[in-house]
mmCIF file of C-alpha atoms and ligand atoms in Angstrom:
data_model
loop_
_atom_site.group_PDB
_atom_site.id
_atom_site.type_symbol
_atom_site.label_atom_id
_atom_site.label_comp_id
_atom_site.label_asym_id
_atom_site.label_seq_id
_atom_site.Cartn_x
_atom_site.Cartn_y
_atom_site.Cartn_z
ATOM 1 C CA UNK A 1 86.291 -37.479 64.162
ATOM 2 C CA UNK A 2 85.713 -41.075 64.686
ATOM 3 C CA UNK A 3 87.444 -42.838 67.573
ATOM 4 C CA UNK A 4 87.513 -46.154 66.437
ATOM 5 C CA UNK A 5 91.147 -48.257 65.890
ATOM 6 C CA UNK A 6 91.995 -48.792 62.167
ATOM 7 C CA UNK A 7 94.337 -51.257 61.044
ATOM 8 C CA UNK A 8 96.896 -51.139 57.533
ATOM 9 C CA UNK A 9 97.195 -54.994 56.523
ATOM 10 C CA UNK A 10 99.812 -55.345 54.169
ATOM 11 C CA UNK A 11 100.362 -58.125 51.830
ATOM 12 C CA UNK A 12 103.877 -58.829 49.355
ATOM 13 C CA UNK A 13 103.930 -62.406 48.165
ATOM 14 C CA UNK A 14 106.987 -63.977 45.685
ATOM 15 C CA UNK A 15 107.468 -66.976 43.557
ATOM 16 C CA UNK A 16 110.898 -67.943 44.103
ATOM 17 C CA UNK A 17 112.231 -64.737 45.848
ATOM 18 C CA UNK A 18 110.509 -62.760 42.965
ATOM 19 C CA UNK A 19 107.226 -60.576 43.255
ATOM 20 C CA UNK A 20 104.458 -61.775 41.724
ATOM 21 C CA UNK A 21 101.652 -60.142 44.340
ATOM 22 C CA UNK A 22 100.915 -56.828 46.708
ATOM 23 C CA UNK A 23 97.763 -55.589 48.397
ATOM 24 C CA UNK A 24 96.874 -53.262 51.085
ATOM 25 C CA UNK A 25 94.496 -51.603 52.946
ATOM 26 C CA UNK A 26 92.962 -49.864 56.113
ATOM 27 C CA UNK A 27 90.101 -51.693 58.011
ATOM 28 C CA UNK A 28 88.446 -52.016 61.064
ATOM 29 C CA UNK A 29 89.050 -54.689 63.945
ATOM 30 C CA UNK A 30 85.821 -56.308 62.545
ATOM 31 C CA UNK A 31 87.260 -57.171 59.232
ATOM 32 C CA UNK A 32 90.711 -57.631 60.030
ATOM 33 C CA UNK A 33 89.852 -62.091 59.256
ATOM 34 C CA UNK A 34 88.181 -61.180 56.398
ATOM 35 C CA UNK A 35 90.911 -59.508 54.787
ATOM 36 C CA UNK A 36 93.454 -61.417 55.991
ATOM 37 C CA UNK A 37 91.746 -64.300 53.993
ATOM 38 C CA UNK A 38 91.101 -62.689 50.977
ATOM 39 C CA UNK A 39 94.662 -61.644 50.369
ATOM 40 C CA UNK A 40 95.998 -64.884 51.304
ATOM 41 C CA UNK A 41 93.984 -66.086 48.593
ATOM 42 C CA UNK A 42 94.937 -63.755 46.469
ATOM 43 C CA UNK A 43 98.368 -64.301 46.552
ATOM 44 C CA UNK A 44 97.817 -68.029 46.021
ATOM 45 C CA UNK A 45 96.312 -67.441 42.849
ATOM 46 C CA UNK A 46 98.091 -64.622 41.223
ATOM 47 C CA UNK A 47 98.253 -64.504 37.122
ATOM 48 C CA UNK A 48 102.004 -64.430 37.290
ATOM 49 C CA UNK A 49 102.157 -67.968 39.378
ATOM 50 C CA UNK A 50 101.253 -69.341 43.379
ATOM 51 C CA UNK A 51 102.994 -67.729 46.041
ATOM 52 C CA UNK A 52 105.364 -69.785 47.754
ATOM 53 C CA UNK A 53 106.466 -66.704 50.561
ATOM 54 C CA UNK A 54 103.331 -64.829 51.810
ATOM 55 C CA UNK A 55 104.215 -62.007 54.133
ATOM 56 C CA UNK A 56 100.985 -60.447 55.848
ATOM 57 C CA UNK A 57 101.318 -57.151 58.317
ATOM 58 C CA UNK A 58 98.679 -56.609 60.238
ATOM 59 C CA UNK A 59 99.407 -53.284 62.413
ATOM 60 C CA UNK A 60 97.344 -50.938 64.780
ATOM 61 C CA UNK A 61 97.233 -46.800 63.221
ATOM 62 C CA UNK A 62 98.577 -45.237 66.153
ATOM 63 C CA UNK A 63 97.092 -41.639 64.252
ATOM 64 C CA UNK A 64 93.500 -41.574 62.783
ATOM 65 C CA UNK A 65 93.775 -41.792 58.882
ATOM 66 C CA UNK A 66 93.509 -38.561 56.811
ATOM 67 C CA UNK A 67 90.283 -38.536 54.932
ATOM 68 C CA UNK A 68 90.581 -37.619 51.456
ATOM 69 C CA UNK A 69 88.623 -37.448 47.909
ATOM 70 C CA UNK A 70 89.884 -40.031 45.153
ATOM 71 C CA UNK A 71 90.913 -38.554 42.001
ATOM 72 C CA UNK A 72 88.926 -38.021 38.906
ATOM 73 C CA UNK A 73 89.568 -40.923 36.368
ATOM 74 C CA UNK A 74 89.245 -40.881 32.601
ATOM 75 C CA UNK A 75 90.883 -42.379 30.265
ATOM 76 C CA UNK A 76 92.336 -41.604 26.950
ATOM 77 C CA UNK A 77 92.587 -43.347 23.550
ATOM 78 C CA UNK A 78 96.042 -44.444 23.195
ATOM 79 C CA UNK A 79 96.582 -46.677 20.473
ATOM 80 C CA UNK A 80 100.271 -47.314 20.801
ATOM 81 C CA UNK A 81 103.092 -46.767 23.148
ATOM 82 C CA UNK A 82 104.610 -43.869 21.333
ATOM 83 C CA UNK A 83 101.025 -42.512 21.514
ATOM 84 C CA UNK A 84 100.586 -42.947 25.018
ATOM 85 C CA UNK A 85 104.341 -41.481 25.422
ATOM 86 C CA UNK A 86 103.223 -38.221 23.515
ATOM 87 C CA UNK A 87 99.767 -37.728 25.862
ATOM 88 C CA UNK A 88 102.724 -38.214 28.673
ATOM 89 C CA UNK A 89 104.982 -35.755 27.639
ATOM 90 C CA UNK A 90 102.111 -33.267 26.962
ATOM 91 C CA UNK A 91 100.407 -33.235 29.914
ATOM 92 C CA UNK A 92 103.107 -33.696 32.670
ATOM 93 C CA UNK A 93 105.017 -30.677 30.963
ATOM 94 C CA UNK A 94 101.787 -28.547 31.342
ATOM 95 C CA UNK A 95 102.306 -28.842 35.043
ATOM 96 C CA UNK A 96 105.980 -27.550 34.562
ATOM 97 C CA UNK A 97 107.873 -31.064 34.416
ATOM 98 C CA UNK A 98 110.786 -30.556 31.818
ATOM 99 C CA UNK A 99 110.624 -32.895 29.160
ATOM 100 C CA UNK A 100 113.786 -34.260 29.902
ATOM 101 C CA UNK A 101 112.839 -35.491 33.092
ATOM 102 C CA UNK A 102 109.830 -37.746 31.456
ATOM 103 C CA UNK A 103 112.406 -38.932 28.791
ATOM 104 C CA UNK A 104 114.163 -40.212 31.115
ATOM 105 C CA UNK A 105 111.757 -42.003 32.839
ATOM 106 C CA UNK A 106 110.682 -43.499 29.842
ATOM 107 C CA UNK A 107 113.411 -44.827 29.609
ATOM 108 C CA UNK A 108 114.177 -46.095 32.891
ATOM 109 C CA UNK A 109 110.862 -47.744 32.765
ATOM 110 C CA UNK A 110 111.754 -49.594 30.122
ATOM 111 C CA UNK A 111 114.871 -50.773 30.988
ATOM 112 C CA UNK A 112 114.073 -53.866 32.455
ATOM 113 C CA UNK A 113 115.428 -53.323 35.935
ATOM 114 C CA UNK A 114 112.414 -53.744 38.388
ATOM 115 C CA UNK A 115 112.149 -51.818 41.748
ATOM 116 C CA UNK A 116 109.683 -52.483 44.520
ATOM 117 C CA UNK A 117 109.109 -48.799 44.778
ATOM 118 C CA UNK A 118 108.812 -45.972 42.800
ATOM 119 C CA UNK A 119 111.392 -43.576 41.968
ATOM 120 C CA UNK A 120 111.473 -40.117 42.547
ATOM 121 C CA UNK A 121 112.436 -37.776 39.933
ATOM 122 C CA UNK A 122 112.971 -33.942 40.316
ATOM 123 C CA UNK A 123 111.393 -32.224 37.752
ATOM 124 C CA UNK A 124 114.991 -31.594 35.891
ATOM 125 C CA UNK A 125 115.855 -35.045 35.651
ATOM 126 C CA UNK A 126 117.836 -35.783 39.006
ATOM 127 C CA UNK A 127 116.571 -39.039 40.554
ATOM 128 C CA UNK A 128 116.284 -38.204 44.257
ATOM 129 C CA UNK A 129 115.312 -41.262 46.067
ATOM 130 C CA UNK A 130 117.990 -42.491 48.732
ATOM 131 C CA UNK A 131 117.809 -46.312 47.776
ATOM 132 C CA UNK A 132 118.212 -46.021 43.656
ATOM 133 C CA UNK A 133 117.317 -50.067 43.627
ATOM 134 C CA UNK A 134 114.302 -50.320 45.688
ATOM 135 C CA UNK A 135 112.841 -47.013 45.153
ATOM 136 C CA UNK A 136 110.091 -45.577 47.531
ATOM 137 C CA UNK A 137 107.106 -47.827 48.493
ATOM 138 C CA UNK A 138 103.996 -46.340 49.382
ATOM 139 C CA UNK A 139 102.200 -47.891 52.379
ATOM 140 C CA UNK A 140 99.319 -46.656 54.685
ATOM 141 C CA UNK A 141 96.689 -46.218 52.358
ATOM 142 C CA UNK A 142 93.062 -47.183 52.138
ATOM 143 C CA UNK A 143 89.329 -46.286 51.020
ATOM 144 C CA UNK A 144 86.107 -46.504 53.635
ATOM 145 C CA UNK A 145 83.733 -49.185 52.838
ATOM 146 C CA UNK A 146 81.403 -46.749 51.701
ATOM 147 C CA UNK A 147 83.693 -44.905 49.441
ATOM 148 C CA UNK A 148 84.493 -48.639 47.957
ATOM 149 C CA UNK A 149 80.797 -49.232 47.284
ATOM 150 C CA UNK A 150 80.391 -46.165 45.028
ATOM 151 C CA UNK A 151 84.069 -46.487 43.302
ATOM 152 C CA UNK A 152 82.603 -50.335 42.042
ATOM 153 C CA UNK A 153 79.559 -48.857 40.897
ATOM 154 C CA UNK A 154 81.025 -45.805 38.966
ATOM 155 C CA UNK A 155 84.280 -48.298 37.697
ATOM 156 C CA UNK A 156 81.754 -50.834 36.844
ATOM 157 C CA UNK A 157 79.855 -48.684 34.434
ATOM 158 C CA UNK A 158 83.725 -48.360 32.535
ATOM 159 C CA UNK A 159 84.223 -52.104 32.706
ATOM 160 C CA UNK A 160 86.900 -51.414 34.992
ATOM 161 C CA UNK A 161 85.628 -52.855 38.685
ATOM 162 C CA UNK A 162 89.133 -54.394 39.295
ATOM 163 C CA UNK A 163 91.634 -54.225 42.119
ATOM 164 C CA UNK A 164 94.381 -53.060 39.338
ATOM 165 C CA UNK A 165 92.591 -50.155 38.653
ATOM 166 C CA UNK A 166 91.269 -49.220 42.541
ATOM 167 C CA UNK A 167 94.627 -49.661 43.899
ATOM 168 C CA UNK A 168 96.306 -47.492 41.421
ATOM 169 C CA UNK A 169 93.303 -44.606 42.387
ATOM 170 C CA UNK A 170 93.820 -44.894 45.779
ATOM 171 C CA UNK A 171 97.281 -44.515 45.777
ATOM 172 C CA UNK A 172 97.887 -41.741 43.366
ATOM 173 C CA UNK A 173 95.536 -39.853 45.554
ATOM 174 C CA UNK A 174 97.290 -40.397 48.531
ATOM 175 C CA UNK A 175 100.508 -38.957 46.522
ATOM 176 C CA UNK A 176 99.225 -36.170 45.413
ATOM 177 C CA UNK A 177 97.748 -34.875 48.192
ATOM 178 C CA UNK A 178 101.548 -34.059 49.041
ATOM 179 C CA UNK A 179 102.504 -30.453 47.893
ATOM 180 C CA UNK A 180 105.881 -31.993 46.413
ATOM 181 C CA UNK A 181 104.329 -34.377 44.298
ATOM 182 C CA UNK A 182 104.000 -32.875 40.853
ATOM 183 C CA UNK A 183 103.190 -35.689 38.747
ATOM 184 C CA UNK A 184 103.205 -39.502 38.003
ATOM 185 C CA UNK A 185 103.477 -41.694 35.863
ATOM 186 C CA UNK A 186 102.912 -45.652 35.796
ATOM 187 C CA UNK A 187 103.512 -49.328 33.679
ATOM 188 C CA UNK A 188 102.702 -52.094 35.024
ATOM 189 C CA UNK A 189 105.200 -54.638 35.580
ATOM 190 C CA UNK A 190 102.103 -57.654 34.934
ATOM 191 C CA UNK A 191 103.303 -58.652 31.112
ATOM 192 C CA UNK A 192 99.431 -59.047 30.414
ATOM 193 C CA UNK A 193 98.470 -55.335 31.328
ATOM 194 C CA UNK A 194 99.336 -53.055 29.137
ATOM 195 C CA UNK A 195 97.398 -50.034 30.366
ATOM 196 C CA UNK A 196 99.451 -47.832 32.671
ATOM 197 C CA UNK A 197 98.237 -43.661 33.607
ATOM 198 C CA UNK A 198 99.249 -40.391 34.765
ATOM 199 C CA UNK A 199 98.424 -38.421 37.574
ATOM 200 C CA UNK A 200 98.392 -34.544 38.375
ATOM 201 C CA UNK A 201 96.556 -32.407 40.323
ATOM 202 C CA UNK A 202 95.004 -30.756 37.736
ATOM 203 C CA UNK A 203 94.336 -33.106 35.354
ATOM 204 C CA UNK A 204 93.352 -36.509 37.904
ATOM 205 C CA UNK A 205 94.102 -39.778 36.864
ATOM 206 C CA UNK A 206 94.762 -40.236 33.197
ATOM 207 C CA UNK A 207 94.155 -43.859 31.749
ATOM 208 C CA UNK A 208 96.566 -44.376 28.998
ATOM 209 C CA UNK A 209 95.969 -47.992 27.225
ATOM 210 C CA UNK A 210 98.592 -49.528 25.381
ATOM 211 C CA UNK A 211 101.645 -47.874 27.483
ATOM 212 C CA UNK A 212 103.282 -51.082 26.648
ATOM 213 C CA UNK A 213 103.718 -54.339 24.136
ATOM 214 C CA UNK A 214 102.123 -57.418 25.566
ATOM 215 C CA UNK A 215 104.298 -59.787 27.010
ATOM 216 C CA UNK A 216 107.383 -57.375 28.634
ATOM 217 C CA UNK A 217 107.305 -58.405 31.909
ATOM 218 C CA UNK A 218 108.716 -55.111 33.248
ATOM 219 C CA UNK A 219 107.194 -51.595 34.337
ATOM 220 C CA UNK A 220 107.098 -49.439 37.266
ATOM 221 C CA UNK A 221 106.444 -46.100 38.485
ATOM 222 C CA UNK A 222 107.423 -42.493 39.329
ATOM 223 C CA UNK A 223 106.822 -39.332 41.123
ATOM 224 C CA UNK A 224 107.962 -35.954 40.109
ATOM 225 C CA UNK A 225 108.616 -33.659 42.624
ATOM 226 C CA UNK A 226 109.952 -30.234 43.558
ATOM 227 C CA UNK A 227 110.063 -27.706 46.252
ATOM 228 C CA UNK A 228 110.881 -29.379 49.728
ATOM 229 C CA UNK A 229 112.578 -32.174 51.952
ATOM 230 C CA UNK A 230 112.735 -35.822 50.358
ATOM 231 C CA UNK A 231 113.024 -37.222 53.653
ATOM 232 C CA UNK A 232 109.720 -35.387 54.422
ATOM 233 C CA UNK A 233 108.162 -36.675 51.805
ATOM 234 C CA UNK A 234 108.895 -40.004 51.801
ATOM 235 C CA UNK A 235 108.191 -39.917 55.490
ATOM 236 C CA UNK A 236 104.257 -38.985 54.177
ATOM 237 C CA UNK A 237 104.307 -41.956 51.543
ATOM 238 C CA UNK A 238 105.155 -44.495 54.080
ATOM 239 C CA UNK A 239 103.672 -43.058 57.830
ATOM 240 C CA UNK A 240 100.789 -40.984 56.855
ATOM 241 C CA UNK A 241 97.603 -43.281 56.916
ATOM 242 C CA UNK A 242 95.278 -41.994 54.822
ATOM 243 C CA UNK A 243 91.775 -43.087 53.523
ATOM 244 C CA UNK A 244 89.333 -41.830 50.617
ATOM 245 C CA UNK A 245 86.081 -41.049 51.761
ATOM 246 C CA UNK A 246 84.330 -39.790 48.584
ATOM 247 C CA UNK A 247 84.747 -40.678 44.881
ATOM 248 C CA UNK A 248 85.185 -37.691 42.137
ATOM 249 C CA UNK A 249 83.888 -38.492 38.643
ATOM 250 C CA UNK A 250 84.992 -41.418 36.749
ATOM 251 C CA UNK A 251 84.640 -40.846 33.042
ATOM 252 C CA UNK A 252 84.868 -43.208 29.755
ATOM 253 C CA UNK A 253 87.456 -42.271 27.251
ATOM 254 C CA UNK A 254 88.102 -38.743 26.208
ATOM 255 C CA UNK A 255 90.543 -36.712 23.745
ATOM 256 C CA UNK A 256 93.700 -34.908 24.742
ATOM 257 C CA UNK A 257 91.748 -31.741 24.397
ATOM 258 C CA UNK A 258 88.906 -32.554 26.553
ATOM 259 C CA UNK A 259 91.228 -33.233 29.193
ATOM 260 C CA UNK A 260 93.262 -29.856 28.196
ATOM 261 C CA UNK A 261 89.632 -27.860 28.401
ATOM 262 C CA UNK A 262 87.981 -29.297 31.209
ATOM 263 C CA UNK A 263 90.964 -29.198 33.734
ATOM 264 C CA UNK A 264 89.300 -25.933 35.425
ATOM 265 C CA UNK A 265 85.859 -27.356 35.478
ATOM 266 C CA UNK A 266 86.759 -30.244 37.475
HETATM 267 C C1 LIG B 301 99.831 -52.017 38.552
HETATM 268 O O1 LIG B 301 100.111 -53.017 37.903
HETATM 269 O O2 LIG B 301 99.612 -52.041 39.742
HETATM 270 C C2 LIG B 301 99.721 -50.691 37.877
HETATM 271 C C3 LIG B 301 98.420 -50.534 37.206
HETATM 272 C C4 LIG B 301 98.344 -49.281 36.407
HETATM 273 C C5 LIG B 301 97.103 -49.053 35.608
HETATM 274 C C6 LIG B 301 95.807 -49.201 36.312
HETATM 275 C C7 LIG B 301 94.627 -48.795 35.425
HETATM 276 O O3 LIG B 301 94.236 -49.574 34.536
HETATM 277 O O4 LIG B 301 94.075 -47.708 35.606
#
């Protein structure tokens, strides 16, 4: 295992004591100017407006990072939001999530009340997290420089070599990798995206465009979970550094059924 320090820089910028801007990462000392620079500028010229309060973390890993594979990605057709909220329902209930539980995450979602961090939802329905405002952030997370190389070339084939889309990869991998962590889903809050996803173990990353009208300014995200300690748990979201090492197969748009038939081949 290599001996060398790795760093997690951290970046949350605001507009007026509102979010408009996060990245993050794990580096080496060598790079640690680099990316210190590139999410400055970043977060000077977000989408949703210029920073005015940049707060950058730069912090020695006192624990080597846990190397892990990303996620499949595919994508699927969605062509509305009560489309994409059907693929939802039907895949996160094939991993035993109760409907009722997705409901109401839909509909927290799309309530307008943003949270930094994601909530977590048992698979009944109970939200779980201690802090029902801020939700759960997930921190600690990176890919190797290697492992960034090959994700740009296979996303770039899709049309998709973007930050949004990385970031989301690398940390719905990370959450998965925890027993607990049934499920996920995702909208983003950026009133100009409108694709959000799904994660499970079984089925990867799901893609599912058109989660959302143009324009709402809201979103968020969730895990479902089950069997074990929250506090352990979160305690693996925010301490556990881990990096992906090696990209799994990132695919253009399928059907539901693909998805349903190939889950075993994976
Ligand atoms: C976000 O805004 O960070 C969430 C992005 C979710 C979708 C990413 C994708 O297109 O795969």
């Amino acid at each position: 295992m290599s001996k060398r320090l790795h760093y997690s820089i951290r970046m949350r910028a605001a507009m007026s004591g509102v979010h408009i801007s996060g990245a993050e990462g794990i580096y080496e000392k060598n790079d640690i100017i680099k990316m210190v620079n590139e999410f400055t500028g970043r977060a000077l010229s977000h989408g949703k407006g210029r920073a005015d309060e940049i707060r950058l973390t730069v912090e020695e890993l006192k624990t080597s990072p846990v190397r892990i594979p990303s996620f499949p990605l595919r994508t699927l057709n969605t062509r509305n939001p009560e489309a994409a909220k059907k693929a939802s329902l039907k895949i996160l209930s094939s991993v035993g999530i109760k409907e009722r539980a997705i409901e109401e995450v839909f509909e927290s979602l799309n309530s307008g009340i943003a949270m930094r961090g994601a909530m977590l939802m048992d698979i009944e329905g109970v939200r779980l997290e201690p802090d029902l405002l801020r939700g759960v952030r997930v921190i600690r997370m990176g890919i190797t420089k290697k492992a960034a190389a090959e994700l740009s070339r296979k996303l770039g084939r899709l049309g998709l070599n973007n930050n949004t889309v990385k970031e989301a990869l690398i940390l719905a991998s990370k959450v998965h990798r925890h027993r607990m962590v049934l499920g996920e889903l995702c909208i983003s809050d950026d009133p100009n995206y409108t694709t959000g996803y799904i994660a499970t173990r079984t089925h990867g990353y799901i893609r599912l465009p058109r989660i959302k009208k143009r324009g709402v300014a809201y979103g968020g995200r969730a895990f479902f979970i089950a069997g074990g300690e929250v506090k352990e748990l979160i305690k693996y979201l925010q301490r556990t550094p881990v990096l992906i090492n090696s990209i799994k197969s990132c695919t253009g748009i399928v059907t539901l059924r693909e998805i349903f038939e190939s889950k075993s081949r994976r």
